[in-house]
Short mmCIF file of C-alpha atoms (C1' of nucleotides) in Angstrom, two decimals:
data_model
loop_
_atom_site.label_atom_id
_atom_site.label_comp_id
_atom_site.label_asym_id
_atom_site.label_seq_id
_atom_site.Cartn_x
_atom_site.Cartn_y
_atom_site.Cartn_z
CA MET V 250 12.91 43.39 -6.26
CA ALA V 251 13.64 40.20 -5.20
CA GLU V 252 17.35 40.83 -4.77
CA LYS V 253 17.53 41.70 -0.86
CA LEU V 254 19.54 38.82 -0.10
CA THR V 255 23.14 39.25 -1.89
CA GLU V 256 21.93 38.45 -5.54
CA ASN V 257 25.64 36.76 -5.75
CA LEU V 258 24.64 35.00 -2.38
CA ILE V 259 21.11 33.53 -4.03
CA TYR V 260 22.50 32.97 -7.35
CA GLU V 261 25.05 30.30 -5.74
CA ILE V 262 22.86 28.52 -3.73
CA LEU V 263 20.22 28.14 -6.04
CA ALA V 264 22.78 27.07 -8.55
CA VAL V 265 23.62 24.08 -5.98
CA VAL V 266 19.93 23.47 -5.39
CA GLU V 267 19.07 22.76 -9.10
CA GLU V 268 21.73 20.46 -9.24
CA ILE V 269 20.65 18.04 -6.56
CA PRO V 270 19.31 14.88 -8.26
CA ARG V 271 15.54 13.81 -7.94
CA GLY V 272 15.32 11.33 -5.23
CA LYS V 273 17.79 12.96 -3.11
CA VAL V 274 18.10 15.68 -0.68
CA CYS V 275 20.74 18.21 0.73
CA SER V 276 21.46 19.81 4.02
CA TYR V 277 21.53 23.25 4.40
CA GLY V 278 25.31 22.76 6.29
CA GLN V 279 26.29 20.87 3.46
CA LEU V 280 24.78 23.27 0.73
CA ALA V 281 26.21 26.16 2.74
CA LYS V 282 29.98 24.86 2.42
CA LEU V 283 29.48 23.69 -1.25
CA ILE V 284 28.84 27.49 -1.84
CA GLY V 285 31.68 28.70 0.52
CA ARG V 286 29.91 29.86 3.58
CA ASP V 287 29.99 26.38 5.67
CA LYS V 288 28.78 28.72 8.70
CA ASN V 289 26.05 30.44 7.27
CA ALA V 290 24.05 27.30 6.80
CA ARG V 291 20.95 29.92 8.23
CA LEU V 292 21.46 32.26 4.91
CA VAL V 293 20.82 29.04 2.63
CA GLY V 294 17.73 28.27 4.63
CA LYS V 295 16.62 32.33 4.26
CA VAL V 296 17.37 32.44 0.67
CA LEU V 297 15.25 29.08 -0.17
CA SER V 298 12.30 30.83 1.86
CA HIS V 299 12.42 33.11 -0.78
CA ALA V 300 13.90 30.83 -3.48
CA GLU V 301 9.85 30.09 -4.56
CA GLN V 302 9.81 34.02 -5.45
CA PHE V 303 12.87 34.00 -7.55
CA GLY V 304 11.43 30.78 -9.75
CA ASP V 305 11.26 27.34 -9.70
CA PHE V 306 13.59 25.75 -7.45
CA PRO V 307 13.29 22.28 -5.83
CA CYS V 308 13.56 23.34 -2.42
CA HIS V 309 11.98 20.39 -1.32
CA ARG V 310 14.94 18.63 -1.42
CA VAL V 311 16.64 21.12 0.91
CA VAL V 312 16.45 19.77 4.75
CA ASN V 313 18.14 19.98 7.52
CA HIS V 314 20.87 17.83 9.22
CA ALA V 315 18.70 15.54 11.01
CA GLY V 316 16.47 14.86 7.45
CA ARG V 317 13.81 17.29 9.29
CA LEU V 318 11.75 18.96 7.07
CA ALA V 319 11.11 22.39 6.64
CA PRO V 320 8.61 24.02 9.15
CA ALA V 321 6.16 25.61 6.70
CA PHE V 322 6.36 23.32 4.01
CA LEU V 323 3.49 21.00 3.83
CA ASN V 324 3.93 19.52 0.83
CA GLN V 325 7.60 19.05 1.10
CA LYS V 326 7.20 15.38 2.37
CA ALA V 327 4.68 14.45 -0.48
CA LEU V 328 6.90 16.37 -3.12
CA LEU V 329 10.31 14.00 -1.83
CA LEU V 330 8.31 10.76 -1.62
CA GLU V 331 6.98 11.57 -5.24
CA GLU V 332 10.73 11.41 -6.33
CA GLY V 333 11.49 8.16 -4.46
CA VAL V 334 13.17 9.72 -1.34
CA PRO V 335 13.16 7.22 1.31
CA PHE V 336 11.32 8.49 4.64
CA LYS V 337 12.27 7.12 8.39
CA ASN V 338 8.71 8.06 9.38
CA ASP V 339 6.41 10.95 8.78
CA THR V 340 8.80 13.59 9.59
CA HIS V 341 12.16 12.58 8.76
CA VAL V 342 14.29 11.22 5.64
CA ASP V 343 16.51 8.51 5.38
CA MET V 344 19.37 10.91 5.07
CA LYS V 345 21.94 7.83 5.36
CA ILE V 346 20.73 6.48 1.85
CA ALA V 347 18.99 10.33 0.11
CA GLN V 348 21.37 12.67 1.12
CA TRP V 349 23.23 14.14 -1.92
CA GLN V 350 26.99 13.52 -2.81
CA ALA V 351 28.57 16.34 -4.23
"C1'" DT I 54 25.76 51.34 15.04
"C1'" DC I 55 22.89 47.81 18.04
"C1'" DC I 56 19.95 44.02 18.76
"C1'" DA I 57 16.63 41.09 17.42
"C1'" DT I 58 15.18 37.61 14.33
"C1'" DG I 59 16.12 33.20 11.24
"C1'" DA I 60 13.34 26.40 6.61
"C1'" DC I 61 20.86 25.98 10.76
"C1'" DA I 62 24.67 23.44 13.13
"C1'" DT I 63 26.81 21.12 17.00
"C1'" DC I 64 27.53 19.58 21.51
"C1'" DA I 65 26.16 18.99 26.52
"C1'" DA I 66 23.00 16.22 29.97
"C1'" DA A 163 14.36 11.30 21.61
"C1'" DT A 164 13.82 16.07 23.63
"C1'" DT A 165 15.58 20.38 25.72
"C1'" DG A 166 18.74 24.26 26.25
"C1'" DA A 167 22.86 27.03 24.96
"C1'" DT A 168 26.24 28.67 21.75
"C1'" DG A 169 28.44 29.63 17.44
"C1'" DC A 170 27.65 31.63 13.29
"C1'" DC A 171 26.33 35.25 9.80
"C1'" DA A 172 23.21 37.83 6.63
"C1'" DT A 173 19.01 40.98 6.75
"C1'" DG A 174 16.27 44.12 8.32
"C1'" DG A 175 14.18 48.15 11.54
#
DNA sequence: TCCATGACATCAA
DNA sequence: ATTGATGCCATGG
């Protein structure tokens, strides 16, 4: 029973997350806007935190607006590196290049 | 219903 | 770059 966060919302977010091309990343705000809830960036994060439980989603391709990685996602950096995402340093992605353009 | 929390965003200093 | 404050919306107790 995973659908606690408005099943509909989850579907919209995950649908977009799945669309993120390899080697690219997306910000929560950008994602929120794509699903029609530009103010619900937090919801996106909350949903993504559960996304792994719903199935296999590239939640590691989702970072905050600063290109900062998730707080409890140690493998994220390695995963993104594997996909060819350019890092500015150990904690930030080069959004300038890696941000996904929908 | 009210209050607290949150993998956020944006601005000011 | 870092910290603090404010906004925004949904969830859970």
